[in-house]
């Protein structure tokens, strides 16, 4: 099964030993194979530099079959690339061979090829596992690659990989889930960059769309606003050029290991390695809530995450449920119908107007037409002048460019800050509008919007803090901030948490543990206690900052900071207690780079 190998911390030491002793090392390089060399089952290549990645043979889950794969050295059950996905090897007789002719082949016990890297064989070839996790074949000292594993993704996208279309050779790169935990062969789910309309990432199950991220808006995917929380560590980019239409991301030098994986249960996740807890933390999951499921509310429907009572479904302004009976049975796939017919005849002036729906994930742009150059005013005119146009929107976040929809509008949801969608409606729909005031939206969205605005203030603060820390190393932050939040003593906290007893323990993140607190009059609190490992000088400063920021925020939908404790080596925050599951994500702040920074500080 898994190979026994030295723990990663020993590697530099061992490397040093080999170099010093001046042997073995010269004979067998740890990260590459030269022509004529081979790698048998039990041997591994480890990437040079930090040694983050390891190539070797493995058996997944309960399977006894052998596969050649690459995994994270710190987490050897996290295999991100498999060579022979659907051609397993029986027994431990597999061998990866860079043969004399310069081809890279994987042979089974009977010396039959089960996999080979597709490139023009070169007698000068060298195969090497780079510290990006990329397995490459090079021609001698040339830096150009004859072949690279990054061009043959399995189910995982690492930093510097890309997915999408490579136009010069016609390749389509995408990630596809394993069939099960025990079987890495291609499963039902795959994640693809769609390049018709605006670029966006779509999760497919066979031939059915399951979930889309919303279009790329120049900075992130419109339906994944939370990417703003980590895009300073892992900047995303979409490349549209003559040679490729691709999506990828980078990792900043200080950033922890990360991966984006599509798993066999039908979810895409971004995971980040937390050194201190030695576990993967989830930064993103999609689909993440009911409104994420593709076209849930049908054509011209509008999904509202806050409208659970209505099965989340409503209609765009100016539309009503097409089949009230079906809707009563909570089936909204029939979507919505226009209330008042449009007034549009080709060549004649129209009286139609546009209603704006703010803060949404834009509809599927598959059949939409996109013009990256024209302004929003021109976009409105173009839509107005074309009787097939039912809606338009800006093509990117700077309100430039134009997307025009001419058939059904599907898969719209509230997703603040989102984008604005302009829907064409008959003049009569605006009749009762008071002068100067915009017609209100059909679904009340004030509360979630407010919550999200506050969340974004927080995110903005986080981003600012990270920037600030990078920019100016010495920042004066008072150790014990003065603020409108009460300081309480440790004894009080011990009494409400029964001395941090196990049965009060709710959960933990990389830097803190959270307990349920209960006062003598029965009120509940969430008590967040920083772990000793997070209590560096910098860690304490960031604690002070979290107190300062959270103290200023008051909102019903937000966890509220009630008090803090700063006594000796204890740093504790007391929050309002929320019964539902949202507590964890709020309190562990997995969405806040400050805590990542904290973690990073704590780790170094
Ligand atoms: C692998 O390399 C070893 C040592 O160089 C050699 O003895 C062995 O025959 C090779 N195996 C294969 C399958 O080429
Ligand atoms: C795009 O057009 C095709 C063909 O008319 C249609 O079947 C499909 O539903 C449309 N898709 C979207 C998202 O509008
Ligand atoms: C209306 O827009 C569609 C899609 O952009 C286009 O195919 C069609 O030619 C336009 N019609 C007119 C009359 O401009």
Coordinates of C-alpha atoms and ligand atoms in Angstrom, one line a residue:
X1 CA 0.0 0.0 0.0
X2 CA 1.6 3.3 1.0
X3 CA 5.3 3.5 0.9
X4 CA 7.2 4.2 4.0
X5 CA 9.3 7.2 3.4
X6 CA 11.2 9.7 5.6
X7 CA 9.0 12.4 7.1
X8 CA 9.3 15.5 5.0
X9 CA 11.1 17.4 7.8
X10 CA 13.9 14.9 7.5
X11 CA 14.4 15.3 3.8
X12 CA 16.7 18.4 3.8
X13 CA 18.7 16.6 6.4
X14 CA 18.9 13.4 4.4
X15 CA 19.7 15.4 1.2
X16 CA 22.5 17.1 3.1
X17 CA 23.8 13.8 4.3
X18 CA 23.8 12.4 0.8
X19 CA 25.6 15.4 -0.6
X20 CA 28.2 15.3 2.2
X21 CA 28.8 11.6 1.8
X22 CA 29.2 12.2 -1.9
X23 CA 27.7 9.0 -3.1
X24 CA 24.3 7.5 -3.9
X25 CA 23.2 11.1 -4.6
X26 CA 25.4 11.2 -7.7
X27 CA 24.1 7.8 -8.9
X28 CA 20.4 8.3 -8.3
X29 CA 19.0 11.8 -8.4
X30 CA 15.9 12.1 -6.2
X31 CA 13.8 14.3 -8.5
X32 CA 14.6 13.0 -12.0
X33 CA 15.2 10.0 -14.3
X34 CA 17.8 10.2 -17.1
X35 CA 17.7 8.2 -20.3
X36 CA 17.8 4.5 -19.6
X37 CA 16.8 4.9 -16.0
X38 CA 13.6 3.5 -14.4
X39 CA 11.5 3.8 -11.3
X40 CA 10.1 0.6 -9.9
X41 CA 7.2 0.2 -7.5
X42 CA 8.5 1.2 -4.0
X43 CA 10.8 3.9 -5.4
X44 CA 9.8 7.6 -5.5
X45 CA 10.9 10.9 -7.1
X46 CA 10.6 13.9 -4.8
X47 CA 10.5 17.4 -6.2
X48 CA 13.6 19.4 -5.4
X49 CA 13.5 22.6 -3.4
X50 CA 10.8 22.3 -0.8
X51 CA 10.1 18.6 -1.6
X52 CA 6.4 19.3 -1.7
X53 CA 5.5 16.7 -4.2
X54 CA 6.2 13.0 -4.6
X55 CA 5.8 10.7 -7.6
X56 CA 5.5 6.9 -7.1
X57 CA 3.2 3.9 -7.2
X58 CA 0.1 3.8 -4.9
X59 CA -3.1 1.9 -4.3
X60 CA -6.1 4.1 -3.7
X61 CA -8.5 3.5 -0.8
X62 CA -9.4 -0.1 -0.4
X63 CA -8.1 -1.0 -3.9
X64 CA -5.1 -3.3 -4.2
X65 CA -4.4 -2.3 -7.8
X66 CA -1.3 -0.2 -8.5
X67 CA -1.2 3.2 -10.1
X68 CA 1.5 5.7 -10.9
X69 CA 0.7 9.0 -9.4
X70 CA 1.9 12.2 -7.8
X71 CA 0.8 13.3 -4.3
X72 CA 1.5 16.0 -1.7
X73 CA 4.5 14.9 0.3
X74 CA 2.8 16.2 3.5
X75 CA -0.4 14.3 2.8
X76 CA 0.3 11.1 1.0
X77 CA -3.3 10.2 0.4
X78 CA -3.8 13.4 -1.6
X79 CA -3.0 12.2 -5.1
X80 CA -3.5 15.0 -7.6
X81 CA -2.3 13.3 -10.7
X82 CA -2.6 9.7 -12.0
X83 CA -0.9 8.4 -15.1
X84 CA -2.7 5.1 -15.7
X85 CA -6.2 6.3 -14.5
X86 CA -8.1 3.5 -16.2
X87 CA -5.4 0.9 -16.7
X88 CA -4.3 -0.3 -13.2
X89 CA -1.4 -2.6 -12.7
X90 CA -1.8 -5.9 -10.8
X91 CA 0.9 -6.5 -8.2
X92 CA 4.0 -4.5 -7.5
X93 CA 5.8 -5.1 -10.7
X94 CA 5.1 -1.8 -12.5
X95 CA 8.0 0.2 -13.7
X96 CA 8.2 3.7 -15.2
X97 CA 10.9 3.7 -17.8
X98 CA 12.6 6.5 -19.7
X99 CA 13.8 4.1 -22.4
X100 CA 16.9 4.3 -24.6
X101 CA 14.9 5.8 -27.4
X102 CA 13.8 8.6 -25.1
X103 CA 10.1 7.6 -24.6
X104 CA 8.5 7.7 -21.2
X105 CA 6.5 4.5 -20.7
X106 CA 4.8 2.7 -17.8
X107 CA 5.1 -1.0 -18.0
X108 CA 3.3 -3.7 -16.2
X109 CA 4.8 -7.0 -14.9
X110 CA 4.6 -8.6 -18.3
X111 CA 6.4 -5.5 -19.7
X112 CA 3.3 -4.4 -21.6
X113 CA 2.9 -0.6 -21.8
X114 CA -0.1 0.5 -19.8
X115 CA 0.5 4.2 -20.3
X116 CA 3.0 6.5 -22.1
X117 CA 3.6 10.2 -22.3
X118 CA 2.7 11.4 -25.7
X119 CA 5.7 13.3 -27.3
X120 CA 8.2 12.9 -30.0
X121 CA 10.8 10.6 -28.5
X122 CA 14.1 12.3 -28.0
X123 CA 17.4 10.6 -27.3
X124 CA 18.4 13.5 -25.0
X125 CA 15.3 13.4 -22.8
X126 CA 15.3 13.8 -19.0
X127 CA 12.1 13.5 -16.9
X128 CA 11.9 15.6 -13.7
X129 CA 9.4 16.3 -11.0
X130 CA 9.5 20.1 -10.5
X131 CA 8.7 21.9 -7.3
X132 CA 5.5 23.2 -8.8
X133 CA 4.3 19.6 -8.8
X134 CA 4.7 19.4 -12.6
X135 CA 6.3 16.3 -14.0
X136 CA 8.1 17.4 -17.1
X137 CA 10.1 15.8 -19.9
X138 CA 12.9 18.0 -21.2
X139 CA 15.3 17.7 -24.0
X140 CA 18.8 17.8 -22.4
X141 CA 19.5 21.2 -20.9
X142 CA 16.7 22.9 -22.9
X143 CA 14.2 24.6 -20.7
X144 CA 11.3 23.9 -23.1
X145 CA 9.2 20.9 -22.2
X146 CA 8.6 18.1 -24.6
X147 CA 5.7 17.0 -22.3
X148 CA 4.3 18.0 -19.0
X149 CA 1.8 16.4 -16.6
X150 CA 0.2 19.8 -16.2
X151 CA -1.2 19.5 -19.7
X152 CA -2.9 16.2 -18.7
X153 CA -4.9 17.1 -15.6
X154 CA -6.6 14.4 -13.6
X155 CA -9.1 15.8 -11.0
X156 CA -7.0 18.6 -9.6
X157 CA -5.9 22.0 -10.6
X158 CA -2.7 23.2 -8.9
X159 CA -1.2 26.7 -9.1
X160 CA 0.3 27.4 -12.5
X161 CA -1.9 24.7 -14.2
X162 CA -4.5 25.9 -16.6
X163 CA -7.8 24.6 -18.0
X164 CA -9.6 25.6 -21.2
X165 CA -8.8 25.4 -24.8
X166 CA -5.4 25.5 -26.3
X167 CA -6.1 26.8 -29.8
X168 CA -2.9 26.0 -31.6
X169 CA -3.2 22.3 -31.0
X170 CA -6.9 21.9 -30.3
X171 CA -6.4 20.5 -26.8
X172 CA -9.2 20.9 -24.3
X173 CA -8.0 20.8 -20.7
X174 CA -10.4 20.1 -17.9
X175 CA -10.5 18.3 -14.6
X176 CA -12.6 15.1 -14.1
X177 CA -13.4 13.4 -10.9
X178 CA -12.3 9.9 -9.9
X179 CA -15.0 7.3 -10.1
X180 CA -14.8 6.6 -6.4
X181 CA -12.3 6.8 -3.6
X182 CA -11.0 3.4 -4.6
X183 CA -10.9 4.0 -8.4
X184 CA -9.2 6.9 -10.1
X185 CA -10.7 6.2 -13.5
X186 CA -12.7 9.1 -15.0
X187 CA -16.0 9.5 -13.1
X188 CA -19.2 11.3 -13.8
X189 CA -18.3 14.8 -12.9
X190 CA -16.0 17.2 -14.7
X191 CA -15.3 20.9 -14.5
X192 CA -14.8 22.7 -17.8
X193 CA -14.0 26.3 -18.8
X194 CA -16.8 27.3 -21.1
X195 CA -15.6 29.7 -23.8
X196 CA -18.8 30.4 -25.7
X197 CA -20.3 33.7 -24.4
X198 CA -18.3 34.9 -21.5
X199 CA -15.7 32.5 -20.0
X200 CA -17.0 30.7 -16.9
X201 CA -16.4 27.4 -15.1
X202 CA -19.1 24.8 -15.5
X203 CA -19.5 21.6 -13.5
X204 CA -21.1 18.8 -15.6
X205 CA -22.5 15.4 -14.7
X206 CA -22.3 13.5 -17.9
X207 CA -24.2 15.8 -20.4
X208 CA -26.0 17.8 -17.7
X209 CA -24.9 21.1 -16.3
X210 CA -24.9 21.0 -12.5
X211 CA -23.4 24.2 -11.4
X212 CA -21.8 27.3 -13.0
X213 CA -19.6 29.9 -11.4
X214 CA -21.1 32.8 -13.3
X215 CA -19.1 34.7 -15.9
X216 CA -15.5 35.9 -15.5
X217 CA -15.9 39.6 -14.7
X218 CA -12.2 40.6 -15.2
X219 CA -11.3 39.8 -11.6
X220 CA -13.2 36.8 -10.5
X221 CA -16.1 34.6 -11.5
X222 CA -19.3 36.6 -10.9
X223 CA -21.1 34.0 -8.9
X224 CA -18.1 33.3 -6.6
X225 CA -17.6 36.6 -4.8
X226 CA -15.9 34.8 -1.9
X227 CA -12.9 34.3 -4.1
X228 CA -12.1 38.0 -3.2
X229 CA -11.1 36.6 0.2
X230 CA -8.3 34.5 -1.1
X231 CA -7.4 36.0 -4.5
X232 CA -4.6 38.0 -3.0
X233 CA -2.9 34.8 -2.0
X234 CA -4.0 32.8 -5.0
X235 CA -4.7 35.3 -7.8
X236 CA -7.0 34.0 -10.5
X237 CA -6.5 34.7 -14.2
X238 CA -8.4 34.1 -17.4
X239 CA -6.3 34.3 -20.6
X240 CA -8.1 35.0 -23.9
X241 CA -5.5 35.2 -26.7
X242 CA -4.8 33.9 -30.2
X243 CA -3.3 30.7 -28.8
X244 CA -5.4 29.9 -25.8
X245 CA -8.6 30.5 -23.8
X246 CA -7.7 29.3 -20.4
X247 CA -8.3 29.7 -16.7
X248 CA -5.7 29.2 -14.0
X249 CA -4.4 30.7 -10.7
X250 CA -1.1 31.4 -9.1
X251 CA 0.2 31.0 -5.5
X252 CA 2.0 33.9 -3.8
X253 CA 5.4 32.9 -2.4
X254 CA 4.1 32.9 1.2
X255 CA 0.9 31.1 0.5
X256 CA 0.2 27.6 1.9
X257 CA -0.2 24.6 -0.4
X258 CA -3.5 24.6 -2.2
X259 CA -5.5 22.7 -4.7
X260 CA -8.8 22.8 -6.5
X261 CA -10.4 19.4 -6.9
X262 CA -13.6 18.0 -8.4
X263 CA -14.6 15.1 -6.3
X264 CA -16.6 12.0 -7.1
X265 CA -19.5 13.2 -5.0
X266 CA -20.1 16.1 -7.4
X267 CA -18.5 19.0 -5.6
X268 CA -15.7 21.3 -6.6
X269 CA -13.6 22.4 -3.6
X270 CA -10.6 24.7 -3.0
X271 CA -8.6 23.3 -0.2
X272 CA -5.7 24.9 1.6
X273 CA -3.2 23.0 3.7
X274 CA -3.0 24.1 7.3
X275 CA 0.4 23.1 8.6
X276 CA -0.4 23.4 12.3
X277 CA -3.4 21.1 12.2
X278 CA -2.0 19.0 9.3
X279 CA -5.3 19.1 7.5
X280 CA -6.9 20.5 4.4
X281 CA -9.2 23.5 5.0
X282 CA -12.0 24.2 2.7
X283 CA -11.9 27.8 1.2
X284 CA -14.6 27.2 -1.4
X285 CA -17.2 24.6 -2.3
X286 CA -19.6 24.6 -5.2
X287 CA -22.4 23.9 -5.5
X288 CA -22.7 25.3 -2.0
X289 CA -26.4 26.1 -1.5
X290 CA -29.7 25.3 -3.2
X291 CA -29.5 28.4 -5.5
X292 CA -26.3 27.1 -6.9
X293 CA -28.0 24.2 -8.6
X294 CA -28.3 24.9 -12.3
X295 CA -31.5 26.5 -13.6
X296 CA -33.3 25.6 -10.4
X297 CA -36.0 28.2 -10.9
X298 CA -36.4 27.7 -14.6
X299 CA -36.4 30.2 -17.5
X300 CA -36.8 33.8 -16.2
X301 CA -36.8 32.6 -12.7
X302 CA -34.7 34.2 -9.9
X303 CA -33.3 32.2 -7.1
X304 CA -33.0 33.9 -3.7
X305 CA -31.0 32.2 -1.0
X306 CA -33.0 34.0 1.6
X307 CA -36.4 32.7 0.4
X308 CA -36.3 29.2 1.8
X309 CA -40.0 29.3 2.4
X310 CA -40.7 29.6 -1.3
X311 CA -38.2 26.9 -2.2
X312 CA -35.9 29.8 -3.0
X313 CA -37.6 30.5 -6.2
X314 CA -39.2 33.6 -7.5
X315 CA -39.5 35.4 -10.9
X316 CA -37.6 38.2 -12.5
X317 CA -39.4 41.6 -12.2
X318 CA -42.2 41.6 -14.8
X319 CA -42.6 37.9 -14.8
X320 CA -44.9 35.4 -13.0
X321 CA -44.7 31.7 -12.3
X322 CA -45.7 29.9 -15.5
X323 CA -47.3 27.0 -13.7
X324 CA -48.7 28.0 -10.3
X325 CA -49.8 24.5 -9.6
X326 CA -46.4 23.0 -10.2
X327 CA -44.9 25.9 -8.2
X328 CA -47.3 25.0 -5.3
X329 CA -45.8 21.5 -5.5
X330 CA -42.4 23.1 -5.3
X331 CA -41.4 22.4 -8.9
X332 CA -40.2 25.6 -10.5
X333 CA -38.4 24.1 -13.5
X334 CA -41.2 25.5 -15.7
X335 CA -40.0 28.9 -14.9
X336 CA -41.8 32.2 -15.3
X337 CA -43.8 34.0 -18.0
X338 CA -43.8 37.6 -19.0
X339 CA -46.8 39.5 -17.6
X340 CA -47.2 42.1 -20.3
X341 CA -46.2 41.6 -23.9
X342 CA -43.4 43.7 -25.3
X343 CA -44.1 46.5 -27.8
X344 CA -41.5 45.9 -30.4
X345 CA -41.7 45.8 -34.2
X346 CA -38.5 45.7 -36.2
X347 CA -37.8 49.1 -37.6
X348 CA -40.3 51.0 -35.4
X349 CA -39.7 52.8 -32.2
X350 CA -40.3 50.7 -29.1
X351 CA -41.8 51.9 -25.8
X352 CA -40.2 49.1 -23.9
X353 CA -37.9 49.9 -20.9
X354 CA -35.4 48.1 -18.7
X355 CA -35.8 47.1 -15.1
X356 CA -32.5 46.6 -13.3
X357 CA -32.0 43.6 -11.0
X358 CA -29.0 44.3 -8.8
X359 CA -26.5 42.0 -7.3
X360 CA -27.0 38.8 -9.3
X361 CA -25.0 36.0 -10.8
X362 CA -25.6 36.7 -14.4
X363 CA -27.6 34.2 -16.5
X364 CA -26.0 31.5 -18.6
X365 CA -24.2 33.3 -21.5
X366 CA -24.1 30.2 -23.7
X367 CA -26.3 31.7 -26.4
X368 CA -25.6 35.3 -25.5
X369 CA -23.7 37.6 -27.8
X370 CA -20.7 39.5 -26.3
X371 CA -19.1 42.7 -27.4
X372 CA -16.1 43.7 -25.3
X373 CA -15.7 47.2 -26.6
X374 CA -19.0 49.1 -26.5
X375 CA -20.2 51.1 -23.5
X376 CA -23.3 50.4 -21.4
X377 CA -25.3 53.2 -23.1
X378 CA -24.6 51.6 -26.5
X379 CA -25.4 48.3 -25.0
X380 CA -28.8 49.5 -24.0
X381 CA -29.4 51.0 -27.4
X382 CA -28.4 47.8 -29.1
X383 CA -30.7 45.8 -27.0
X384 CA -33.6 48.2 -27.4
X385 CA -33.2 48.2 -31.2
X386 CA -33.3 44.5 -31.5
X387 CA -36.7 42.9 -30.8
X388 CA -35.1 39.5 -29.9
X389 CA -33.1 41.1 -27.1
X390 CA -34.6 40.3 -23.7
X391 CA -31.8 41.5 -21.4
X392 CA -28.4 43.0 -21.3
X393 CA -25.5 43.4 -18.8
X394 CA -22.0 44.8 -18.6
X395 CA -19.4 42.3 -19.7
X396 CA -17.0 43.0 -16.9
X397 CA -16.7 44.6 -13.5
X398 CA -15.6 48.0 -14.9
X399 CA -19.0 48.3 -16.5
X400 CA -17.6 48.0 -20.0
X401 CA -18.5 45.7 -22.8
X402 CA -21.9 44.3 -23.4
X403 CA -23.7 41.0 -23.1
X404 CA -27.0 40.6 -24.9
X405 CA -29.4 37.7 -24.3
X406 CA -31.9 36.9 -27.0
X407 CA -33.4 33.7 -25.7
X408 CA -34.4 32.3 -22.3
X409 CA -32.6 33.6 -19.3
X410 CA -31.6 30.8 -17.0
X411 CA -29.8 30.3 -13.8
X412 CA -30.0 33.8 -12.2
X413 CA -29.6 34.1 -8.5
X414 CA -29.0 36.8 -6.0
X415 CA -25.3 36.7 -5.2
X416 CA -24.2 40.2 -3.9
X417 CA -22.2 42.1 -4.8
X418 CA -22.8 40.3 -8.1
X419 CA -23.6 42.3 -11.2
X420 CA -26.6 44.3 -12.5
X421 CA -28.9 42.7 -15.1
X422 CA -31.2 44.9 -17.2
X423 CA -34.4 43.1 -18.2
X424 CA -36.6 44.3 -21.0
X425 CA -40.2 45.0 -20.0
X426 CA -43.3 46.5 -21.4
X427 CA -43.9 50.2 -20.5
X428 CA -47.0 49.1 -18.5
X429 CA -44.7 47.4 -16.0
X430 CA -43.4 50.8 -15.0
X431 CA -46.8 52.6 -14.9
X432 CA -47.2 52.7 -11.2
X433 CA -43.7 53.8 -10.6
X434 CA -43.6 57.1 -8.7
X435 CA -41.5 59.7 -10.5
X436 CA -37.8 59.5 -9.7
X437 CA -38.1 56.3 -7.7
X438 CA -37.2 52.9 -9.1
X439 CA -39.7 50.2 -9.0
X440 CA -38.9 47.9 -6.1
X441 CA -37.8 44.4 -6.7
X442 CA -40.3 41.6 -6.4
X443 CA -38.4 39.7 -3.8
X444 CA -37.3 41.6 -0.7
X445 CA -33.5 41.4 -0.4
X446 CA -32.6 44.1 2.1
X447 CA -31.5 41.8 4.9
X448 CA -29.1 39.6 3.0
X449 CA -27.8 42.5 1.0
X450 CA -27.0 44.4 4.2
X451 CA -25.3 41.4 5.7
X452 CA -23.2 40.9 2.6
X453 CA -22.3 44.6 2.5
X454 CA -21.0 44.3 6.1
X455 CA -19.2 41.0 5.1
X456 CA -17.5 42.9 2.3
X457 CA -16.4 45.7 4.6
X458 CA -14.8 42.9 6.6
X459 CA -13.3 41.4 3.6
X460 CA -12.1 44.7 2.5
X461 CA -10.5 45.2 5.9
X462 CA -8.8 41.8 5.6
X463 CA -7.4 42.6 2.2
X464 CA -6.3 46.0 3.5
X465 CA -4.6 44.4 6.5
X466 CA -2.7 42.0 4.3
X467 CA -1.6 44.8 2.0
X468 CA -0.7 46.9 4.9
X469 CA 1.4 44.2 6.5
X470 CA 3.2 43.6 3.3
X471 CA 3.8 47.2 2.6
X472 CA 4.9 48.4 6.0
X473 CA 6.5 45.8 8.3
X474 CA 6.3 47.8 11.5
X475 CA 2.7 48.7 12.3
X476 CA 1.8 50.2 15.6
X477 CA -1.3 48.5 17.0
X478 CA -2.0 48.9 20.7
X479 CA -1.7 45.6 22.5
X480 CA -4.9 46.2 24.5
X481 CA -7.3 48.1 22.2
X482 CA -9.7 50.5 23.7
X483 CA -13.1 49.9 22.3
X484 CA -16.8 49.6 23.1
X485 CA -16.5 45.9 23.9
X486 CA -16.2 44.7 27.4
X487 CA -13.1 43.0 28.7
X488 CA -13.9 40.1 31.0
X489 CA -11.6 38.1 33.2
X490 CA -10.4 34.6 32.7
X491 CA -12.2 33.3 35.8
X492 CA -15.6 34.4 34.4
X493 CA -14.9 32.7 31.1
X494 CA -13.8 29.5 32.9
X495 CA -17.0 29.5 34.8
X496 CA -19.3 29.9 31.8
X497 CA -17.4 27.2 29.8
X498 CA -17.1 24.8 32.7
X499 CA -13.3 25.4 32.5
X500 CA -13.2 24.7 28.8
X501 CA -14.6 21.3 29.3
X502 CA -14.8 18.8 26.5
X503 CA -18.6 18.6 26.5
X504 CA -18.6 22.4 25.8
X505 CA -16.3 22.0 22.8
X506 CA -17.9 23.0 19.5
X507 CA -15.1 22.9 17.0
X508 CA -11.7 24.2 16.0
X509 CA -9.8 26.0 13.3
X510 CA -6.1 26.2 12.7
X511 CA -5.6 28.9 15.4
X512 CA -8.5 28.6 17.8
X513 CA -10.9 26.3 19.6
X514 CA -14.5 27.3 20.1
X515 CA -16.6 26.4 23.2
X516 CA -20.2 26.9 24.1
X517 CA -20.5 29.2 27.0
X518 CA -23.6 29.4 29.3
X519 CA -24.2 32.1 31.8
X520 CA -26.0 31.5 35.1
X521 CA -29.2 33.0 33.7
X522 CA -29.1 30.5 30.8
X523 CA -27.8 32.8 28.0
X524 CA -25.5 31.2 25.4
X525 CA -22.2 32.4 24.0
X526 CA -19.6 31.2 21.6
X527 CA -16.2 31.4 23.2
X528 CA -13.2 31.5 20.8
X529 CA -9.9 30.7 22.5
X530 CA -6.7 31.2 20.6
X531 CA -4.4 28.2 20.6
X532 CA -1.0 28.7 22.2
X533 CA 0.6 28.2 18.8
X534 CA -1.1 31.4 17.5
X535 CA 0.2 33.5 20.4
X536 CA 3.2 35.1 18.7
X537 CA 3.7 38.8 19.0
X538 CA 2.2 39.3 15.5
X539 CA -0.6 36.9 16.5
X540 CA -1.5 39.1 19.5
X541 CA -1.5 42.2 17.3
X542 CA -4.0 40.5 14.9
X543 CA -6.1 39.5 17.9
X544 CA -6.2 43.1 18.8
X545 CA -7.3 43.9 15.3
X546 CA -10.0 41.4 15.2
X547 CA -11.4 42.8 18.4
X548 CA -11.2 46.4 17.0
X549 CA -12.9 45.5 13.8
X550 CA -15.6 43.2 15.2
X551 CA -16.4 45.6 18.0
X552 CA -17.5 48.2 15.4
X553 CA -20.0 45.9 13.7
X554 CA -23.6 45.5 14.7
X555 CA -26.0 43.6 12.6
X556 CA -28.7 41.0 13.2
X557 CA -27.3 38.6 10.7
X558 CA -23.8 38.8 11.8
X559 CA -22.0 37.2 14.7
X560 CA -21.5 39.9 17.2
X561 CA -18.5 40.4 19.4
X562 CA -19.6 40.8 23.0
X563 CA -16.4 40.7 25.0
X564 CA -12.8 39.7 25.0
X565 CA -10.3 38.5 27.4
X566 CA -6.6 39.4 27.3
X567 CA -5.1 37.9 30.4
X568 CA -1.6 36.5 30.6
X569 CA -1.2 34.2 27.6
X570 CA -4.9 33.8 27.0
X571 CA -6.6 35.6 24.1
X572 CA -10.3 34.9 24.0
X573 CA -13.2 36.4 22.1
X574 CA -16.8 36.0 23.1
X575 CA -19.4 36.1 20.4
X576 CA -23.2 35.8 20.2
X577 CA -24.2 32.2 19.9
X578 CA -25.8 31.0 16.7
X579 CA -27.5 27.7 16.8
X580 CA -27.4 26.9 13.1
X581 CA -24.3 25.7 11.2
X582 CA -23.2 29.1 10.1
X583 CA -21.4 29.6 13.4
X584 CA -18.4 27.6 12.2
X585 CA -17.7 29.5 9.1
X586 CA -18.1 32.9 10.8
X587 CA -16.0 32.1 13.8
X588 CA -13.2 30.3 12.3
X589 CA -12.9 33.0 9.7
X590 CA -11.7 30.6 7.1
X591 CA -12.8 33.3 4.7
X592 CA -10.5 35.9 6.2
X593 CA -6.9 36.3 5.0
X594 CA -6.0 37.8 8.3
X595 CA -6.4 34.5 9.9
X596 CA -4.4 32.9 7.1
X597 CA -1.7 35.5 7.8
X598 CA -2.1 34.6 11.5
X599 CA -1.6 31.0 10.6
X600 CA 1.3 31.8 8.5
X601 CA 2.9 33.8 11.3
X602 CA 2.1 31.1 13.7
X603 CA 3.8 28.5 11.5
X604 CA 7.0 30.5 11.0
Ligands
LIG1 C1 15.5 -0.9 -14.1 O1 16.8 -0.4 -13.8 C2 17.6 -1.4 -13.1 C3 18.9 -0.8 -12.7 O2 19.4 0.1 -13.6 C4 17.8 -2.6 -14.1 O3 18.5 -3.6 -13.5 C5 16.4 -3.1 -14.5 O4 16.6 -4.1 -15.4 C6 15.6 -2.0 -15.1 N1 14.2 -2.5 -15.2 C7 13.6 -2.4 -16.4 C8 12.2 -3.0 -16.4 O5 14.1 -1.9 -17.4
LIG2 C1 -29.0 27.7 -26.2 O1 -29.6 27.4 -27.5 C2 -30.0 26.0 -27.6 C3 -30.5 25.8 -29.0 O2 -31.4 26.7 -29.3 C4 -31.0 25.6 -26.6 O3 -31.3 24.3 -26.7 C5 -30.4 25.9 -25.2 O4 -31.4 25.7 -24.2 C6 -29.9 27.3 -25.1 N1 -29.2 27.5 -23.8 C7 -29.3 28.5 -23.0 C8 -28.6 28.5 -21.8 O5 -30.0 29.5 -23.3
LIG3 C1 -30.5 40.7 -32.8 O1 -29.5 40.1 -32.0 C2 -29.1 38.8 -32.4 C3 -28.1 38.3 -31.4 O2 -27.1 39.3 -31.2 C4 -28.6 38.8 -33.8 O3 -28.3 37.5 -34.2 C5 -29.7 39.4 -34.7 O4 -29.1 39.5 -36.0 C6 -30.1 40.8 -34.2 N1 -31.2 41.3 -35.1 C7 -31.2 42.5 -35.6 C8 -32.4 42.8 -36.4 O5 -30.2 43.2 -35.5

